[in-house]
XYZ file of C-alpha atoms in Angstrom:
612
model
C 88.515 -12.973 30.869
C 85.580 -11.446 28.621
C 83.983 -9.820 31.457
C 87.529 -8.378 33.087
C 88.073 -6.705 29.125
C 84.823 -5.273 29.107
C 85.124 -3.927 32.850
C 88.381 -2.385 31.823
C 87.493 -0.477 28.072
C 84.797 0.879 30.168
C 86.932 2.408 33.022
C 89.317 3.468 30.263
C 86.586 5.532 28.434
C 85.955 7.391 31.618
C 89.132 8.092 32.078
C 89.153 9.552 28.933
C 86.066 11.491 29.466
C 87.259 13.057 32.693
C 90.506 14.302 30.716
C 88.509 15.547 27.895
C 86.136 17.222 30.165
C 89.699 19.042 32.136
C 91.300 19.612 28.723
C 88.022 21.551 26.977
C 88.805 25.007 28.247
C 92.611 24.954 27.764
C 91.987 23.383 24.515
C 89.779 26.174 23.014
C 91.740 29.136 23.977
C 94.777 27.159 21.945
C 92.785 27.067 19.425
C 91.516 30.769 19.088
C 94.980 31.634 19.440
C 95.842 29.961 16.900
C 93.063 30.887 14.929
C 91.503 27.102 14.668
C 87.844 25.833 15.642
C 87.122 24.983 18.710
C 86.168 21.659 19.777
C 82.523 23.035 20.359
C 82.422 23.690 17.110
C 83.852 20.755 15.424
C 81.797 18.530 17.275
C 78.923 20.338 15.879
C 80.201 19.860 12.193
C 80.413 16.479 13.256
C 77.046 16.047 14.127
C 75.945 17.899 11.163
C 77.812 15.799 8.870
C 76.365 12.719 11.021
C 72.814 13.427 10.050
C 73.732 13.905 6.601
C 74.917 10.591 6.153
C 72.189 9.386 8.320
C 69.399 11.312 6.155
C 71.296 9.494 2.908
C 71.103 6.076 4.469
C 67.369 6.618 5.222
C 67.070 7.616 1.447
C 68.531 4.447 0.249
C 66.739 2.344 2.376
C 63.752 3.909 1.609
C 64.368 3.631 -2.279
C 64.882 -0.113 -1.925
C 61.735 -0.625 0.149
C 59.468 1.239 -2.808
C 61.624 -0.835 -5.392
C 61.323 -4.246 -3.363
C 57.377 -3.520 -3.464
C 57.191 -2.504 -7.300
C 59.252 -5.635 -7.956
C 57.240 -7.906 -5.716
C 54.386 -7.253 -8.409
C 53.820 -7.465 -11.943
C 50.133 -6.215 -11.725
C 49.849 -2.803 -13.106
C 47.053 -1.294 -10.442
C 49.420 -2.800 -7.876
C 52.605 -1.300 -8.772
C 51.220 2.540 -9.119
C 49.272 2.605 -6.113
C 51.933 0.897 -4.019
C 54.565 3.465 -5.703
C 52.763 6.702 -5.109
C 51.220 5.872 -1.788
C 55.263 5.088 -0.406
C 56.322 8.097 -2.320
C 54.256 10.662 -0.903
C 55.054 9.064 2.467
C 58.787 8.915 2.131
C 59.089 12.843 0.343
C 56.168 14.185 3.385
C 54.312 15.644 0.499
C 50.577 16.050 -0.109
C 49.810 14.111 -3.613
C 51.967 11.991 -5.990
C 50.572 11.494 -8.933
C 51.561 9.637 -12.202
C 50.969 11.228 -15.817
C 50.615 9.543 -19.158
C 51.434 10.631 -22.350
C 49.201 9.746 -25.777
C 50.696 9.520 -29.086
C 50.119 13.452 -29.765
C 52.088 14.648 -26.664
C 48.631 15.301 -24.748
C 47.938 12.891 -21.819
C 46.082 12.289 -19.177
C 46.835 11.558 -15.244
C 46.676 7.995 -15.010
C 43.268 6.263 -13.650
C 43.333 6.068 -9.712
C 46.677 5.727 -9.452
C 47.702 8.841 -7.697
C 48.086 9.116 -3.574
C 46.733 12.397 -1.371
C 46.927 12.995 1.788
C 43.413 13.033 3.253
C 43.374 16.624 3.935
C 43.467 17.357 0.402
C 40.948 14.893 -1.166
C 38.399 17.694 -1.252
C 40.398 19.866 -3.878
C 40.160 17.110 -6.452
C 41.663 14.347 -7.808
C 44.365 14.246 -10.933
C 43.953 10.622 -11.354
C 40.389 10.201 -12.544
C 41.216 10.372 -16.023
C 42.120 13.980 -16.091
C 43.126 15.439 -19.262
C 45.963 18.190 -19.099
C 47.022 18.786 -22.406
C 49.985 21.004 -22.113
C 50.711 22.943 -25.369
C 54.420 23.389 -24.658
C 54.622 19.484 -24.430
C 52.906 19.018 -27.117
C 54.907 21.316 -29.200
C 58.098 20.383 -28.037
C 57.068 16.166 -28.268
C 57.798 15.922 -24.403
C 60.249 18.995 -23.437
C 62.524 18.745 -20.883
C 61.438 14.679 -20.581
C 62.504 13.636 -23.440
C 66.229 14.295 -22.578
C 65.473 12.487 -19.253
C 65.212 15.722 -16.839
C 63.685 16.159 -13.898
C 61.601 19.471 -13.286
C 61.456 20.853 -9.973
C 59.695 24.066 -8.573
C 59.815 25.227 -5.364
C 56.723 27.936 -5.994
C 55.168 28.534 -8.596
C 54.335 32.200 -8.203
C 58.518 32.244 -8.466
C 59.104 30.643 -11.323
C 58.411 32.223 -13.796
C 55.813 30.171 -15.374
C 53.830 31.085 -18.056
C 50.406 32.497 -16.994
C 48.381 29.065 -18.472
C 50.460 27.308 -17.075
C 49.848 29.093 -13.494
C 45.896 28.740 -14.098
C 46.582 24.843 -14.741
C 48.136 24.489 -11.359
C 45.756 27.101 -9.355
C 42.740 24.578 -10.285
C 44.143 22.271 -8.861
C 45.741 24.078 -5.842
C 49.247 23.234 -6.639
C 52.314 25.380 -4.870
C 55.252 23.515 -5.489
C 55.994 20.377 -7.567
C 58.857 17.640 -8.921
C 58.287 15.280 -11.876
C 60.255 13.248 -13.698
C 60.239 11.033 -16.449
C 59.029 7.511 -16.845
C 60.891 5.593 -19.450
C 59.706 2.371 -21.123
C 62.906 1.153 -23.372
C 63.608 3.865 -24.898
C 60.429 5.146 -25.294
C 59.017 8.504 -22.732
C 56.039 6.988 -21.311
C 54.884 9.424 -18.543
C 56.079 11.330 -15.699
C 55.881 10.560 -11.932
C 54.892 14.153 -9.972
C 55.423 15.011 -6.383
C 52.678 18.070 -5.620
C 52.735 20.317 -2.494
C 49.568 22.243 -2.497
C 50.182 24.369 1.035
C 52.934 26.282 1.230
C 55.860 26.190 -0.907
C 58.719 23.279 -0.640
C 62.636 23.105 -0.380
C 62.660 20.351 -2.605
C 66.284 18.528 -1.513
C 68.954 17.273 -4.064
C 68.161 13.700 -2.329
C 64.552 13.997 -2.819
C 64.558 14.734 -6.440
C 67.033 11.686 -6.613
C 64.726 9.456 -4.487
C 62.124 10.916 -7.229
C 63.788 9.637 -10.021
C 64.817 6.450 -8.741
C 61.470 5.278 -8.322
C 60.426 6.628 -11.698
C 62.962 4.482 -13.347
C 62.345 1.564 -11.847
C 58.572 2.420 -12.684
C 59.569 1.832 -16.156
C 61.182 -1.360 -16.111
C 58.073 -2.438 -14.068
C 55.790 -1.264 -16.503
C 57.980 -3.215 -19.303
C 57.649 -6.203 -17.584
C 54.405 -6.001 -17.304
C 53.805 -4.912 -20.706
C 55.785 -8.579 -21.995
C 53.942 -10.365 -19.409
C 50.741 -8.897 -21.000
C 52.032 -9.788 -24.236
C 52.424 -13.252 -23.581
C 49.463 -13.673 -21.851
C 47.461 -12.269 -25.003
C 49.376 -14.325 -27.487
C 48.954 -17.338 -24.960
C 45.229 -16.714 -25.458
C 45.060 -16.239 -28.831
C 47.066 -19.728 -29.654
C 44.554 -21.427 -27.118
C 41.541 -20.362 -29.308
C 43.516 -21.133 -32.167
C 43.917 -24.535 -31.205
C 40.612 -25.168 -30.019
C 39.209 -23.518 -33.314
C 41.697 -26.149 -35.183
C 41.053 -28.990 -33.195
C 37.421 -28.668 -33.970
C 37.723 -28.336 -37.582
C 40.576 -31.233 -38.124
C 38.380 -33.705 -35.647
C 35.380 -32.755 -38.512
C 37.023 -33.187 -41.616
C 38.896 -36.411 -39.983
C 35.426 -37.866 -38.980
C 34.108 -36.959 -42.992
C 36.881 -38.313 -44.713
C 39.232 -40.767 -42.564
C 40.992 -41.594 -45.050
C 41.235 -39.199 -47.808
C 43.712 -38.620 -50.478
C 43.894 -36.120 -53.058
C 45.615 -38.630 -55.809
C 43.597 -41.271 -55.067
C 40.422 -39.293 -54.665
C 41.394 -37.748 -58.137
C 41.824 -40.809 -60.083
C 38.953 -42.489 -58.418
C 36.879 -39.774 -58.994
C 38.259 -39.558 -63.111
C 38.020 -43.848 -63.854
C 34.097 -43.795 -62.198
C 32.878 -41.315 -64.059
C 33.949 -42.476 -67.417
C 32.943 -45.659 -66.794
C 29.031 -44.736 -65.529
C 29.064 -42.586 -68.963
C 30.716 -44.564 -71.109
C 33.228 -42.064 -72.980
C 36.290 -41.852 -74.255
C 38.121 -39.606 -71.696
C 37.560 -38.002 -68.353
C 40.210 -34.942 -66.988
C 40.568 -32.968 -64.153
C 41.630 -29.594 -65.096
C 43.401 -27.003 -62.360
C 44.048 -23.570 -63.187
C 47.317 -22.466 -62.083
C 47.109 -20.211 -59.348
C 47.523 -16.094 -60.173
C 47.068 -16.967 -63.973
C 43.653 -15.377 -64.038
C 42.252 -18.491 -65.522
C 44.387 -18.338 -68.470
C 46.654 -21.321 -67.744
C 46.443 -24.624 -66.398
C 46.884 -28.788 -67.087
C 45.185 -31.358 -65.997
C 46.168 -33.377 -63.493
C 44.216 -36.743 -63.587
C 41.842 -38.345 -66.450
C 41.161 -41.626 -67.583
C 41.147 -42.352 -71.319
C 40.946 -44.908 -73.988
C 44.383 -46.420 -75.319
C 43.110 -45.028 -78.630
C 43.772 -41.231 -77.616
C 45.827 -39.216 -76.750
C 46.189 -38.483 -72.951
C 46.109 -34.477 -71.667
C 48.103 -35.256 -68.934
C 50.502 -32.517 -67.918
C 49.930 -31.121 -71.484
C 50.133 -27.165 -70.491
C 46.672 -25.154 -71.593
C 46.747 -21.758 -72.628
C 43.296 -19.382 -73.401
C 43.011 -16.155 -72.952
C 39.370 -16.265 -73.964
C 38.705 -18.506 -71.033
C 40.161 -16.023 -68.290
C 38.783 -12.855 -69.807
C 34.915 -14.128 -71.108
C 34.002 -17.551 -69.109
C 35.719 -17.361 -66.048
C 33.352 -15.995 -64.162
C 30.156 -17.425 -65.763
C 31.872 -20.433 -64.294
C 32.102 -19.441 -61.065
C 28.290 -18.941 -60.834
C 28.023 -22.744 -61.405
C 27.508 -22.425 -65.395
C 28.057 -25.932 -66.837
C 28.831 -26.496 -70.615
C 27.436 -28.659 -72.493
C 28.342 -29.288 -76.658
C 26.907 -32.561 -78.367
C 29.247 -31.225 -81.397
C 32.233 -29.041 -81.216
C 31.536 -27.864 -84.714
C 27.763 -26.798 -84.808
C 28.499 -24.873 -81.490
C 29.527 -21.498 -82.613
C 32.555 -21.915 -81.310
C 35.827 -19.246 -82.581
C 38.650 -21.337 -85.070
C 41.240 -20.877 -81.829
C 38.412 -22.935 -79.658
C 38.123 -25.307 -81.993
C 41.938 -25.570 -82.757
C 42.233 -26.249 -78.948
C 39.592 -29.372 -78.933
C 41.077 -30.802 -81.904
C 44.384 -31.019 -80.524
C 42.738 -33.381 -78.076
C 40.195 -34.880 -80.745
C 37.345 -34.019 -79.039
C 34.277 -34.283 -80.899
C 31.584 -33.414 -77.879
C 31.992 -32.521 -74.482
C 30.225 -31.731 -71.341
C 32.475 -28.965 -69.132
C 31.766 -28.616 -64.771
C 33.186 -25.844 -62.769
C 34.984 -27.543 -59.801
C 35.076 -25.379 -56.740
C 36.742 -24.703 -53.404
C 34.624 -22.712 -51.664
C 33.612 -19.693 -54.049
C 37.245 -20.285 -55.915
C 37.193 -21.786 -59.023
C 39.637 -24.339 -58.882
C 39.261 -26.317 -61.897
C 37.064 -27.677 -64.464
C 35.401 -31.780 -64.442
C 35.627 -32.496 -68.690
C 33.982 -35.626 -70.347
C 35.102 -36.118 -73.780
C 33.322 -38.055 -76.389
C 36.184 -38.519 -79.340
C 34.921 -41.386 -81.650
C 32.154 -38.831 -82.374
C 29.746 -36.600 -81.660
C 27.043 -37.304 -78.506
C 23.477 -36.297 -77.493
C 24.257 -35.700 -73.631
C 21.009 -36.997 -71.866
C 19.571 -35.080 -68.753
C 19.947 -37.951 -66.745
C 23.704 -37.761 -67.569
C 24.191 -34.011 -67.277
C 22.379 -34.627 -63.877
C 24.702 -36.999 -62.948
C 27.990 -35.066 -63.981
C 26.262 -32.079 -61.725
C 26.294 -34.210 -58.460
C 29.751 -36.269 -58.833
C 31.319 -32.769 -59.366
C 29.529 -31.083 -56.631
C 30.360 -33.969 -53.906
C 34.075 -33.726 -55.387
C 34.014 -30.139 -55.140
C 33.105 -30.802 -51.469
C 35.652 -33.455 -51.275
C 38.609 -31.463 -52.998
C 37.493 -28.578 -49.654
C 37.970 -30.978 -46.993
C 41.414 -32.804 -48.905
C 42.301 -28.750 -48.721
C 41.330 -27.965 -45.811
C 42.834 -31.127 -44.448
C 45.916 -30.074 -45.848
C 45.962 -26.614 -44.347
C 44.775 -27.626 -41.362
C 47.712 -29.958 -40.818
C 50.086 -27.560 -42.193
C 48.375 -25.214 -39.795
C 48.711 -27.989 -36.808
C 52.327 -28.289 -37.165
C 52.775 -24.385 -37.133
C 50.958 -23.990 -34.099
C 52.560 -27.177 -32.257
C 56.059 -25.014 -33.524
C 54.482 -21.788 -32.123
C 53.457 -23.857 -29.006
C 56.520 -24.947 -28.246
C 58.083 -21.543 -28.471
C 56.021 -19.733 -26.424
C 56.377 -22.358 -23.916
C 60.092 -21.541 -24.259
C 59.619 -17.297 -23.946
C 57.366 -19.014 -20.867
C 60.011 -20.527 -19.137
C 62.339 -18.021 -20.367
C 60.474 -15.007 -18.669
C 59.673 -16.880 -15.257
C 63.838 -17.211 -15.222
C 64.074 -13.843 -15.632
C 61.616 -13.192 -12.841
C 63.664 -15.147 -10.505
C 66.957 -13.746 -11.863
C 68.685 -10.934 -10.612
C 69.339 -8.711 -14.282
C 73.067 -7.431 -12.988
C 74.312 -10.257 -10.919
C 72.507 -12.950 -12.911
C 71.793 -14.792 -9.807
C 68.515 -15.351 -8.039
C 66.678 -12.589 -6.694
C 65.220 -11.578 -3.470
C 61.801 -12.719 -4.882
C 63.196 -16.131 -5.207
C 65.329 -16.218 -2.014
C 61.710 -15.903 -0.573
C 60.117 -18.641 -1.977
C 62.484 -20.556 -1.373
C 63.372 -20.362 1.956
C 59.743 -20.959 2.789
C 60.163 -24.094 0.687
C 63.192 -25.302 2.479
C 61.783 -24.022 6.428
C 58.721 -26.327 6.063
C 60.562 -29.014 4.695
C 63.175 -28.811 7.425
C 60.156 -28.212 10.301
C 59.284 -31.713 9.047
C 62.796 -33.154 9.423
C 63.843 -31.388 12.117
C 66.887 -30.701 10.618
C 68.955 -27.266 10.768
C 68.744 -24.488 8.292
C 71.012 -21.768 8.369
C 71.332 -18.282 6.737
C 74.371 -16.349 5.625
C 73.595 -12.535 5.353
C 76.687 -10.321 4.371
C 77.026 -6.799 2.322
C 79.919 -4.942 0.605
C 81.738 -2.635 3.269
C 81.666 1.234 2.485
C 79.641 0.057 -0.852
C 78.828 3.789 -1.288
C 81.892 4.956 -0.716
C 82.927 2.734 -3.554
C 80.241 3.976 -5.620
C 80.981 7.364 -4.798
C 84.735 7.562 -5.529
C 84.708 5.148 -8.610
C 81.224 5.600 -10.120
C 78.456 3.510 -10.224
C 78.924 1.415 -13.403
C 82.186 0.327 -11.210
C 79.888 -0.568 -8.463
C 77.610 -2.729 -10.483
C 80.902 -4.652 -11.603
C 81.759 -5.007 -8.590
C 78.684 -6.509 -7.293
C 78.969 -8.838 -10.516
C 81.955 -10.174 -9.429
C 81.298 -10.662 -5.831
C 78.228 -12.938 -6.579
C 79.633 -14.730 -9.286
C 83.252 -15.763 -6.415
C 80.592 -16.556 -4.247
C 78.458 -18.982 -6.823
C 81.742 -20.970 -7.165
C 82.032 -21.496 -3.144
C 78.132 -22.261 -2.493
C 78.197 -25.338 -4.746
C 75.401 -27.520 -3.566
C 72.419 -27.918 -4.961
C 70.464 -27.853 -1.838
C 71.791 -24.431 -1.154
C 71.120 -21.235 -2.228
C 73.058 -17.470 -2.953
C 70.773 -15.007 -3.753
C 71.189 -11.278 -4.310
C 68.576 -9.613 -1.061
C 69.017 -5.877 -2.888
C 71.455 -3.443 -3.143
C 74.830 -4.204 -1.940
C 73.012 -7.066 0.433
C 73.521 -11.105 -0.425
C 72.328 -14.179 1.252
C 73.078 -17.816 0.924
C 70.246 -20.631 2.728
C 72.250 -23.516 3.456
C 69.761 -26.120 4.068
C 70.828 -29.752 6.549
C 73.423 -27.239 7.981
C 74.829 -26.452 11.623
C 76.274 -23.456 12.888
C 80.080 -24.940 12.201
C 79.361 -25.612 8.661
C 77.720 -22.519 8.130
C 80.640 -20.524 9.769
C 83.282 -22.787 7.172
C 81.092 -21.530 4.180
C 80.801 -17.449 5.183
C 84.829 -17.518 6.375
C 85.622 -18.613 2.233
C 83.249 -15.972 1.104
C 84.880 -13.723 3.275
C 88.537 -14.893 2.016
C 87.390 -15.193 -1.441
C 86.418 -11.947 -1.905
C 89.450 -10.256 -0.236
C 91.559 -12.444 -2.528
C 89.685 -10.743 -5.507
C 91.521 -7.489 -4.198
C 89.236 -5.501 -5.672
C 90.726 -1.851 -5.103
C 88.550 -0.019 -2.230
C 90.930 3.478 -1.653
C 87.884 5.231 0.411
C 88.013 2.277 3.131
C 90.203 1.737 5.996
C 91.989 -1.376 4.062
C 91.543 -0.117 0.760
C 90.714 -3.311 -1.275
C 86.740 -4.300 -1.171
C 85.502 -6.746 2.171
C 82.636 -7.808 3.463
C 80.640 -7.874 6.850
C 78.970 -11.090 7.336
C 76.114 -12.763 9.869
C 74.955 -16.216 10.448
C 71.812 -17.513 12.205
C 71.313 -21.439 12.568
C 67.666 -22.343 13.736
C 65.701 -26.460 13.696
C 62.656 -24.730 12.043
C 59.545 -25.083 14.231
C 55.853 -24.791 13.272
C 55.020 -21.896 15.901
C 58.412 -19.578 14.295
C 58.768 -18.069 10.932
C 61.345 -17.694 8.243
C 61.223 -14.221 9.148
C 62.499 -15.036 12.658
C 65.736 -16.561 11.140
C 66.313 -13.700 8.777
C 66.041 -10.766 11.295
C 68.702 -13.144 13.457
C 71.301 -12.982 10.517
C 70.393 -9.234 10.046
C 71.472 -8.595 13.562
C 74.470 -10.133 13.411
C 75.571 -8.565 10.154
C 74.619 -5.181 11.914
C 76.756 -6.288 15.074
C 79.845 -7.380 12.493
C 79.346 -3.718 10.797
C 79.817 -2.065 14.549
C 82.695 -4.055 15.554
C 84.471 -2.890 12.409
C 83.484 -4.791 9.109
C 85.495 -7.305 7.665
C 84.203 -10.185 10.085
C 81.808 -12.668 10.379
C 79.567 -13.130 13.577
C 76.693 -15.391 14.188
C 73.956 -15.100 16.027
C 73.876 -16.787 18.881
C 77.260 -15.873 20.312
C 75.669 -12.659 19.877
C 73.492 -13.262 22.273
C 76.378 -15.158 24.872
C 77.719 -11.883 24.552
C 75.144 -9.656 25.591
C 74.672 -12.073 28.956
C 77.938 -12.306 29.270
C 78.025 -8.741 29.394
């Protein structure tokens, strides 16, 4: 039956060619009576437009290629040399080259970044750090680039360019050129420039596009990359951090196990009075950002026949503006009686109040900061201080000057700990966060074509091992630039969003996969699947997206459809992934010639073509 239909379209097409090929001549002299074109010439506006189309379809293919190779990076070196190499090739010119501006509008042409054909490597390179600091840029902070515009000349001697501006590109043999700009946010970052040094160039309206295109996406590339270098400096910093942190809390840990501010305080306080024998021992602490003009003490051990100086607030202004400082070089005081010491009537008003007779006074440090002052008080009366106990008071305040560091220390390195397990944990988060977004698609918000590839290459080895089937959906938007034409291309994007997210809802298992490929293109790896169950799964794609009825007026049926191929393979270790994604390709090209809005698969492709 197959081969009788086929025998029969083909003997009805010759038919039709013999009639056309009678008709021709009485057709055209219809028409030039009539004063219409003749079928010569419509057939060559046909072809014209033919190529057109054909010359934009070559365009968008080639812009996703460069884009599918900046995104398949995130190393800078990577993504410039892989974008100007494909750029020159794709626009046939003779150097693309990519400019960066500093923070006074100058700039330089971007390391080695830049591609020339090999016939015009002798005339010098713009990408070894060449400076070409135009004064019109500078003066106008970025021109024309800073409202996102392209600049194109077709010559230069036709321009109308200003004459130092016409020296600029002589040096470097420069004829014709496009640039345009390269946005980071919202920030002008550089320019992307297409050169022709040897004759002069039609630069297209498709070209300067394509141009464009590629510098945009340069800048969302060169975000990324900036965030992933970001990350990876803060990542390093918080590792040295730690380590640093480690080191120091493992030390102080290993010094003093167990240590305790209180109790080191009050040990510290109830010792020394009872080596010396005196009436009262204090810890004073100067409040912090008094100047040494306030404080209280905050520990002591006294007799039950005086009063305690416990949280009794001090004020002297003497203290912070004379003896302050004499006390942080170490000076130690040292009175055997309050009254034959010289001392001002505010002093001794002060002492009194705590009925000190004699007293010896030790600066307590942390580090070079005076923190607070070590008093012994001798109340009952006056006291000759010995040198074997001003010795003594010396050391026990120096070792709990070095204790009161580490209890500090201790307690800022903890403190310090718990901020950095915090900050830890959220970079960890941003972590995860940005390897999502890496496998995300930004519109669609499902994976991209980046993950699609890993894992189907994670799924075809598994599967080579089970000897199980894989197959692979592959279907696209039918006259998706029509669409975008007619209705705009924010419409197009929302489009696309809703297509992937009917399809999420019908590819439900987690073994499988929908993926956005690029553009318009989507594919779904269904895993432990035959060719029947992958056929069920692409027919209520198919149906779920008509029932969306998204309005298509520039297509045959006027609501949005798709064009789908499937290709079922038991992965083998001498075949490729590759081999089962250039199957589905094929027969989502075969459902586009057969008229869109079907779904074919593979290998009834190829019963056709023997049938046949």
């Amino acid at each position: 039956m197959l081969e009788y239909s086929v025998k029969q379209r083909m003997n009805n097409r010759k038919t039709q060619s013999i009639l056309a090929t009678l008709c021709r001549p009485i057709i055209n002299k219809i028409s030039k009576l009539l004063g219409l074109p003749t079928i010569e010439h419509l057939e060559y506006q046909l072809y014209q437009k033919t190529e057109q189309l054909e010359q934009i379809s070559a365009h968008q293919r080639a812009i996703y290629q460069v884009i599918s190779k900046i995104r398949a990076s995130l190393d800078l070196e990577t993504i410039f040399r892989t974008t100007t190499k494909e750029t020159c090739r794709l626009l046939g010119v003779e150097r693309v080259s990519v400019y960066r501006f500093s923070e006074d509008w100058g700039g330089q042409f971007v390391g080695d970044f830049e591609f020339t054909e090999p016939s015009w490597d002798n005339y010098g390179k713009l990408g070894k750090n060449t400076i070409w600091n135009d004064s019109y840029l500078q003066e106008h902070e970025g021109g024309r680039y800073i409202h996102n515009e392209t600049f194109v000349v077709e010559d230069i001697y036709k321009a109308g360019l200003s004459q130092c501006h016409l020296e600029m590109l002589e040096q470097f043999h420069i004829r014709a050129f496009a640039t345009a700009p390269i946005f980071v946010k919202q920030k002008l970052w550089g320019i992307l420039a297409a050169y022709q040094h040897s004759r002069p160039n039609n630069w297209q309206v498709s070209e300067v596009k394509f141009l464009t295109q590629v510098s945009a996406q340069l800048g969302i590339a060169l975000q990324q990359a900036e965030q992933l270098a970001e990350v990876e400096q803060k990542a390093k910093y918080l590792r040295e951090n730690s380590q640093q942190q480690t080191i120091l809390f493992n030390l102080i840990s290993e010094i003093r196990e167990s240590l305790d501010f209180d109790t080191l305080c009050q040990t510290t306080v109830k010792e020394i009075r009872k080596a010396l024998l005196c009436d009262r021992v204090g810890l004073f602490h100067f409040d912090p950002g008094s100047n040494y003009c306030f404080g209280e003490f905050v520990a002591e051990s006294v007799l039950p026949a005086y009063n305690s100086a416990l949280l009794h607030k001090v004020q002297d202004n003497c203290f912070g503006e004379q003896f302050a400082i004499q006390y942080q070089k170490e000076r130690i005081q040292v009175l055997d009686d309050i009254y034959n010491a010289g001392l001002k009537d505010c002093h001794l008003k002060l002492l009194e109040k705590f009925q000190i007779k004699a007293q010896i006074i030790v600066p307590l440090m942390i580090g070079s900061t005076l923190w607070g002052l070590l008093c012994i008080h001798q109340c009952e009366n006056t006291r000759k201080w010995t040198e074997n106990e001003i010795r003594f008071v010396k050391q026990l305040a120096a070792q709990f000057s070095v204790a009161l560091e580490h209890s500090h220390l201790l307690a800022q390195t903890r403190s310090q700990a718990e901020e950095l397990a915090k900050t830890l944990d959220a970079f960890q988060e941003a972590n995860y966060k940005l390897e999502n977004l890496a496998r995300v698609d930004g519109l669609t918000q499902i994976p991209n074509r980046r993950y699609f590839d890993e894992f189907l290459d994670l799924e075809w080895r598994r599967l080579v091992r089970e000897k199980q089937c894989l197959s692979l959906i592959m279907f696209d938007v039918d006259h998706f630039k029509l669409y975008n034409d007619f209705y705009g291309h924010q419409a197009g994007d929302q489009c696309l969003v809703k297509i992937a997210q009917t399809a999420k809802e019908i590819v439900k298992r987690p073994v499988d996969l929908l993926a956005r490929y690029g553009g318009e293109e989507f594919a779904v790896i269904l895993p432990n699947t035959d060719e029947n169950g992958a056929s069920v799964v692409a027919e209520q794609i198919q149906s779920a997206i008509k029932d969306l009825g998204i309005p298509n007026y520039r297509s045959e049926k006027q609501i949005v459809t798709l064009s789908l191929g499937i290709a079922t393979q038991i992965p083998l270790v001498d075949r490729t992934p590759q081999e089962l994604i250039l199957e589905a390709d094929q027969a989502l090209y075969q459902a586009k010639q057969q008229g869109r809005d079907c779904c074919l698969h593979f290998k009834i492709l190829e019963k056709d073509v023997v049938n046949g």
